[in-house]
Amino acid sequence: MTDTVLLVIDAQQSFYHRGYQQTPETPAFEQALSRLIAGCQQKEIPVVDVLHVETEGPFSPASGLVVRLPFLTHQAAHVVKKTVHNALTESGLLQWLEQRQVQHVIVSGIRTEQCCETTARVASDLGYRVTFVTEATLTFPINHNGITLSVADLRHRTESVLIDRFAAIRTVEECLQELA
């Protein structure tokens, strides 16, 4: 039994329904996430799918979009649904991790600076060792007060606030090498 799990956060059709599949970074994200999942499964690291749900809109179960993205064909060890930004506090995932004596979580998925970053911070605060695989996360430009933060800006910001505090920042290859 391993003490590590891979979390695939919010990689669901709800986001692509909003047009996010046309983001220039999407193909690289899909390739990186596919490599990370395949590498973890090869090393017998359980993969947990985390899906975000809301009462209305594309994140509501009634929309039919709260399902994995079509390129994801892996067999998940566990699937949880969440209604808050982090994957741990109200989804039942924390109890599942505790039952399996997991000590290390690998974070990947959609919205680098939101649900992925928030999950990394909460996991660290709860005592987990966290690896954040930025290239296996996806985000989209954000405009606030007339200033647009690009995907590169958001990734840099997330890495800067997580590194040496909440998570180890790794590429897919670095993460998989460390699991060897």
PDB file of C-alpha atoms in Angstrom:
ATOM      1  CA  MET A   1       0.000   0.000   0.000  1.00  0.00           C
ATOM      2  CA  THR A   2       1.236   3.465  -0.858  1.00  0.00           C
ATOM      3  CA  ASP A   3       0.998   6.551   1.325  1.00  0.00           C
ATOM      4  CA  THR A   4       0.544   8.761  -1.767  1.00  0.00           C
ATOM      5  CA  VAL A   5      -2.494   9.689  -3.879  1.00  0.00           C
ATOM      6  CA  LEU A   6      -2.973  11.807  -6.987  1.00  0.00           C
ATOM      7  CA  LEU A   7      -5.855  14.276  -6.813  1.00  0.00           C
ATOM      8  CA  VAL A   8      -7.407  15.256 -10.159  1.00  0.00           C
ATOM      9  CA  ILE A   9      -9.428  18.309  -9.187  1.00  0.00           C
ATOM     10  CA  ASP A  10     -12.381  19.607 -11.230  1.00  0.00           C
ATOM     11  CA  ALA A  11     -11.189  18.190 -14.568  1.00  0.00           C
ATOM     12  CA  GLN A  12     -14.802  18.081 -15.650  1.00  0.00           C
ATOM     13  CA  GLN A  13     -16.880  19.026 -18.647  1.00  0.00           C
ATOM     14  CA  SER A  14     -18.461  21.928 -16.735  1.00  0.00           C
ATOM     15  CA  PHE A  15     -15.380  24.052 -17.456  1.00  0.00           C
ATOM     16  CA  TYR A  16     -15.139  23.127 -21.123  1.00  0.00           C
ATOM     17  CA  HIS A  17     -18.831  23.952 -21.529  1.00  0.00           C
ATOM     18  CA  ARG A  18     -17.859  27.536 -20.700  1.00  0.00           C
ATOM     19  CA  GLY A  19     -15.452  27.559 -23.654  1.00  0.00           C
ATOM     20  CA  TYR A  20     -12.275  26.872 -21.719  1.00  0.00           C
ATOM     21  CA  GLN A  21     -11.266  24.022 -24.028  1.00  0.00           C
ATOM     22  CA  GLN A  22     -10.326  26.667 -26.581  1.00  0.00           C
ATOM     23  CA  THR A  23      -7.660  28.166 -24.277  1.00  0.00           C
ATOM     24  CA  PRO A  24      -4.225  27.885 -25.947  1.00  0.00           C
ATOM     25  CA  GLU A  25      -2.819  26.075 -22.874  1.00  0.00           C
ATOM     26  CA  THR A  26      -5.446  23.321 -22.948  1.00  0.00           C
ATOM     27  CA  PRO A  27      -3.643  20.788 -25.212  1.00  0.00           C
ATOM     28  CA  ALA A  28      -0.453  20.957 -23.104  1.00  0.00           C
ATOM     29  CA  PHE A  29      -2.513  20.604 -19.911  1.00  0.00           C
ATOM     30  CA  GLU A  30      -4.326  17.543 -21.289  1.00  0.00           C
ATOM     31  CA  GLN A  31      -1.041  15.919 -22.315  1.00  0.00           C
ATOM     32  CA  ALA A  32       0.638  16.678 -18.976  1.00  0.00           C
ATOM     33  CA  LEU A  33      -2.308  15.437 -16.918  1.00  0.00           C
ATOM     34  CA  SER A  34      -2.549  12.274 -19.016  1.00  0.00           C
ATOM     35  CA  ARG A  35       1.183  11.593 -18.490  1.00  0.00           C
ATOM     36  CA  LEU A  36       0.876  12.228 -14.749  1.00  0.00           C
ATOM     37  CA  ILE A  37      -2.100   9.908 -14.366  1.00  0.00           C
ATOM     38  CA  ALA A  38      -0.496   7.157 -16.446  1.00  0.00           C
ATOM     39  CA  GLY A  39       2.770   7.451 -14.516  1.00  0.00           C
ATOM     40  CA  CYS A  40       1.013   7.325 -11.158  1.00  0.00           C
ATOM     41  CA  GLN A  41      -1.082   4.341 -12.175  1.00  0.00           C
ATOM     42  CA  GLN A  42       2.038   2.559 -13.399  1.00  0.00           C
ATOM     43  CA  LYS A  43       3.495   3.099  -9.914  1.00  0.00           C
ATOM     44  CA  GLU A  44       0.215   1.938  -8.318  1.00  0.00           C
ATOM     45  CA  ILE A  45      -0.535   5.386  -6.901  1.00  0.00           C
ATOM     46  CA  PRO A  46      -4.332   5.714  -6.469  1.00  0.00           C
ATOM     47  CA  VAL A  47      -6.003   8.431  -8.534  1.00  0.00           C
ATOM     48  CA  VAL A  48      -8.884  10.336  -6.933  1.00  0.00           C
ATOM     49  CA  ASP A  49     -11.276  12.309  -9.106  1.00  0.00           C
ATOM     50  CA  VAL A  50     -12.696  15.412  -7.428  1.00  0.00           C
ATOM     51  CA  LEU A  51     -15.750  17.003  -9.058  1.00  0.00           C
ATOM     52  CA  HIS A  52     -17.187  20.413  -8.213  1.00  0.00           C
ATOM     53  CA  VAL A  53     -20.968  20.686  -7.907  1.00  0.00           C
ATOM     54  CA  GLU A  54     -23.344  23.629  -7.555  1.00  0.00           C
ATOM     55  CA  THR A  55     -27.120  23.838  -7.435  1.00  0.00           C
ATOM     56  CA  GLU A  56     -27.533  25.527 -10.835  1.00  0.00           C
ATOM     57  CA  GLY A  57     -25.717  26.008 -14.125  1.00  0.00           C
ATOM     58  CA  PRO A  58     -23.003  23.894 -15.750  1.00  0.00           C
ATOM     59  CA  PHE A  59     -21.766  22.656 -12.358  1.00  0.00           C
ATOM     60  CA  SER A  60     -25.152  21.263 -11.318  1.00  0.00           C
ATOM     61  CA  PRO A  61     -25.596  17.495 -11.595  1.00  0.00           C
ATOM     62  CA  ALA A  62     -28.730  18.162 -13.659  1.00  0.00           C
ATOM     63  CA  SER A  63     -26.581  19.784 -16.378  1.00  0.00           C
ATOM     64  CA  GLY A  64     -24.989  16.442 -17.235  1.00  0.00           C
ATOM     65  CA  LEU A  65     -21.610  18.208 -17.282  1.00  0.00           C
ATOM     66  CA  VAL A  66     -20.345  17.138 -13.856  1.00  0.00           C
ATOM     67  CA  VAL A  67     -18.399  14.290 -15.428  1.00  0.00           C
ATOM     68  CA  ARG A  68     -14.734  13.837 -16.277  1.00  0.00           C
ATOM     69  CA  LEU A  69     -13.326  15.410 -19.395  1.00  0.00           C
ATOM     70  CA  PRO A  70     -13.472  13.035 -22.382  1.00  0.00           C
ATOM     71  CA  PHE A  71      -9.686  12.589 -22.653  1.00  0.00           C
ATOM     72  CA  LEU A  72      -9.574  11.110 -19.132  1.00  0.00           C
ATOM     73  CA  THR A  73      -9.994   7.358 -19.384  1.00  0.00           C
ATOM     74  CA  HIS A  74      -8.342   6.205 -16.163  1.00  0.00           C
ATOM     75  CA  GLN A  75     -10.011   4.085 -13.504  1.00  0.00           C
ATOM     76  CA  ALA A  76     -10.343   6.265 -10.419  1.00  0.00           C
ATOM     77  CA  ALA A  77      -9.694   4.654  -7.050  1.00  0.00           C
ATOM     78  CA  HIS A  78     -12.241   7.036  -5.550  1.00  0.00           C
ATOM     79  CA  VAL A  79     -14.544   9.850  -6.706  1.00  0.00           C
ATOM     80  CA  VAL A  80     -15.755  12.688  -4.490  1.00  0.00           C
ATOM     81  CA  LYS A  81     -17.923  15.727  -5.053  1.00  0.00           C
ATOM     82  CA  LYS A  82     -17.293  19.069  -3.417  1.00  0.00           C
ATOM     83  CA  THR A  83     -19.183  22.346  -3.106  1.00  0.00           C
ATOM     84  CA  VAL A  84     -16.318  24.476  -1.751  1.00  0.00           C
ATOM     85  CA  HIS A  85     -12.930  25.421  -3.208  1.00  0.00           C
ATOM     86  CA  ASN A  86     -10.829  22.801  -1.425  1.00  0.00           C
ATOM     87  CA  ALA A  87     -11.226  19.084  -1.981  1.00  0.00           C
ATOM     88  CA  LEU A  88     -10.779  18.017   1.630  1.00  0.00           C
ATOM     89  CA  THR A  89     -13.084  19.603   4.168  1.00  0.00           C
ATOM     90  CA  GLU A  90     -16.599  18.606   3.177  1.00  0.00           C
ATOM     91  CA  SER A  91     -16.338  15.996   0.428  1.00  0.00           C
ATOM     92  CA  GLY A  92     -15.523  12.935   2.534  1.00  0.00           C
ATOM     93  CA  LEU A  93     -12.051  12.826   0.969  1.00  0.00           C
ATOM     94  CA  LEU A  94     -10.266  13.627   4.228  1.00  0.00           C
ATOM     95  CA  GLN A  95     -11.768  10.576   5.929  1.00  0.00           C
ATOM     96  CA  TRP A  96     -10.911   8.402   2.923  1.00  0.00           C
ATOM     97  CA  LEU A  97      -7.276   9.581   3.061  1.00  0.00           C
ATOM     98  CA  GLU A  98      -7.095   8.997   6.820  1.00  0.00           C
ATOM     99  CA  GLN A  99      -8.472   5.457   6.497  1.00  0.00           C
ATOM    100  CA  ARG A 100      -5.718   4.640   4.005  1.00  0.00           C
ATOM    101  CA  GLN A 101      -3.005   6.385   6.038  1.00  0.00           C
ATOM    102  CA  VAL A 102      -2.136   8.690   3.145  1.00  0.00           C
ATOM    103  CA  GLN A 103       0.617  11.169   3.978  1.00  0.00           C
ATOM    104  CA  HIS A 104       1.377  12.664   0.549  1.00  0.00           C
ATOM    105  CA  VAL A 105      -1.020  14.233  -1.964  1.00  0.00           C
ATOM    106  CA  ILE A 106      -0.173  15.218  -5.514  1.00  0.00           C
ATOM    107  CA  VAL A 107      -2.325  18.082  -6.782  1.00  0.00           C
ATOM    108  CA  SER A 108      -3.458  18.487 -10.390  1.00  0.00           C
ATOM    109  CA  GLY A 109      -6.585  19.733 -12.151  1.00  0.00           C
ATOM    110  CA  ILE A 110      -8.469  22.838 -13.181  1.00  0.00           C
ATOM    111  CA  ARG A 111      -8.158  26.347 -11.833  1.00  0.00           C
ATOM    112  CA  THR A 112      -4.541  26.482 -10.755  1.00  0.00           C
ATOM    113  CA  GLU A 113      -5.039  29.473  -8.441  1.00  0.00           C
ATOM    114  CA  GLN A 114      -8.419  28.477  -7.065  1.00  0.00           C
ATOM    115  CA  CYS A 115      -9.386  24.905  -6.226  1.00  0.00           C
ATOM    116  CA  CYS A 116      -5.939  23.419  -6.853  1.00  0.00           C
ATOM    117  CA  GLU A 117      -4.079  26.018  -4.800  1.00  0.00           C
ATOM    118  CA  THR A 118      -6.708  26.025  -2.045  1.00  0.00           C
ATOM    119  CA  THR A 119      -6.547  22.233  -1.780  1.00  0.00           C
ATOM    120  CA  ALA A 120      -2.745  22.378  -1.555  1.00  0.00           C
ATOM    121  CA  ARG A 121      -2.890  24.951   1.244  1.00  0.00           C
ATOM    122  CA  VAL A 122      -5.517  23.056   3.243  1.00  0.00           C
ATOM    123  CA  ALA A 123      -3.714  19.737   2.764  1.00  0.00           C
ATOM    124  CA  SER A 124      -0.474  21.270   4.006  1.00  0.00           C
ATOM    125  CA  ASP A 125      -2.212  22.799   7.022  1.00  0.00           C
ATOM    126  CA  LEU A 126      -3.662  19.364   7.808  1.00  0.00           C
ATOM    127  CA  GLY A 127      -0.165  17.860   7.843  1.00  0.00           C
ATOM    128  CA  TYR A 128       0.045  16.275   4.400  1.00  0.00           C
ATOM    129  CA  ARG A 129       3.152  16.469   2.262  1.00  0.00           C
ATOM    130  CA  VAL A 130       2.003  18.185  -0.926  1.00  0.00           C
ATOM    131  CA  THR A 131       3.404  18.071  -4.449  1.00  0.00           C
ATOM    132  CA  PHE A 132       1.893  20.647  -6.805  1.00  0.00           C
ATOM    133  CA  VAL A 133       2.335  19.740 -10.476  1.00  0.00           C
ATOM    134  CA  THR A 134       1.694  23.095 -12.116  1.00  0.00           C
ATOM    135  CA  GLU A 135       1.936  21.877 -15.712  1.00  0.00           C
ATOM    136  CA  ALA A 136      -0.864  19.400 -14.908  1.00  0.00           C
ATOM    137  CA  THR A 137      -3.119  22.272 -13.831  1.00  0.00           C
ATOM    138  CA  LEU A 138      -5.089  24.619 -16.041  1.00  0.00           C
ATOM    139  CA  THR A 139      -6.347  28.115 -15.514  1.00  0.00           C
ATOM    140  CA  PHE A 140      -7.623  31.037 -17.523  1.00  0.00           C
ATOM    141  CA  PRO A 141      -6.838  34.765 -17.584  1.00  0.00           C
ATOM    142  CA  ILE A 142      -8.517  36.840 -14.866  1.00  0.00           C
ATOM    143  CA  ASN A 143      -9.409  40.511 -15.239  1.00  0.00           C
ATOM    144  CA  HIS A 144      -9.789  42.624 -12.117  1.00  0.00           C
ATOM    145  CA  ASN A 145     -10.032  46.415 -12.068  1.00  0.00           C
ATOM    146  CA  GLY A 146      -8.920  46.620 -15.682  1.00  0.00           C
ATOM    147  CA  ILE A 147      -5.783  44.532 -15.132  1.00  0.00           C
ATOM    148  CA  THR A 148      -5.622  41.107 -16.751  1.00  0.00           C
ATOM    149  CA  LEU A 149      -3.474  38.425 -15.189  1.00  0.00           C
ATOM    150  CA  SER A 150      -2.369  35.950 -17.853  1.00  0.00           C
ATOM    151  CA  VAL A 151      -2.147  32.203 -17.369  1.00  0.00           C
ATOM    152  CA  ALA A 152       1.626  32.603 -16.962  1.00  0.00           C
ATOM    153  CA  ASP A 153       1.094  35.333 -14.342  1.00  0.00           C
ATOM    154  CA  LEU A 154      -1.352  33.175 -12.388  1.00  0.00           C
ATOM    155  CA  ARG A 155       0.887  30.102 -12.502  1.00  0.00           C
ATOM    156  CA  HIS A 156       3.907  32.138 -11.362  1.00  0.00           C
ATOM    157  CA  ARG A 157       1.896  33.688  -8.541  1.00  0.00           C
ATOM    158  CA  THR A 158       0.580  30.305  -7.386  1.00  0.00           C
ATOM    159  CA  GLU A 159       4.011  28.692  -7.459  1.00  0.00           C
ATOM    160  CA  SER A 160       5.492  31.677  -5.613  1.00  0.00           C
ATOM    161  CA  VAL A 161       3.011  31.527  -2.742  1.00  0.00           C
ATOM    162  CA  LEU A 162       3.077  27.732  -2.419  1.00  0.00           C
ATOM    163  CA  ILE A 163       6.770  26.863  -2.783  1.00  0.00           C
ATOM    164  CA  ASP A 164       8.644  26.173   0.458  1.00  0.00           C
ATOM    165  CA  ARG A 165       5.504  26.967   2.444  1.00  0.00           C
ATOM    166  CA  PHE A 166       2.680  24.691   1.368  1.00  0.00           C
ATOM    167  CA  ALA A 167       3.979  22.465  -1.429  1.00  0.00           C
ATOM    168  CA  ALA A 168       6.863  21.219  -3.481  1.00  0.00           C
ATOM    169  CA  ILE A 169       6.481  22.506  -7.046  1.00  0.00           C
ATOM    170  CA  ARG A 170       7.284  19.843  -9.637  1.00  0.00           C
ATOM    171  CA  THR A 171       6.954  19.087 -13.336  1.00  0.00           C
ATOM    172  CA  VAL A 172       5.293  15.825 -14.327  1.00  0.00           C
ATOM    173  CA  GLU A 173       8.673  14.205 -14.925  1.00  0.00           C
ATOM    174  CA  GLU A 174      10.138  15.436 -11.621  1.00  0.00           C
ATOM    175  CA  CYS A 175       7.093  14.205  -9.718  1.00  0.00           C
ATOM    176  CA  LEU A 176       7.201  10.761 -11.307  1.00  0.00           C
ATOM    177  CA  GLN A 177      10.969  10.455 -10.739  1.00  0.00           C
ATOM    178  CA  GLU A 178      10.517  11.247  -7.057  1.00  0.00           C
ATOM    179  CA  LEU A 179       7.922   8.482  -6.814  1.00  0.00           C
ATOM    180  CA  ALA A 180      10.373   5.890  -8.176  1.00  0.00           C
TER     181      ALA A 180
END
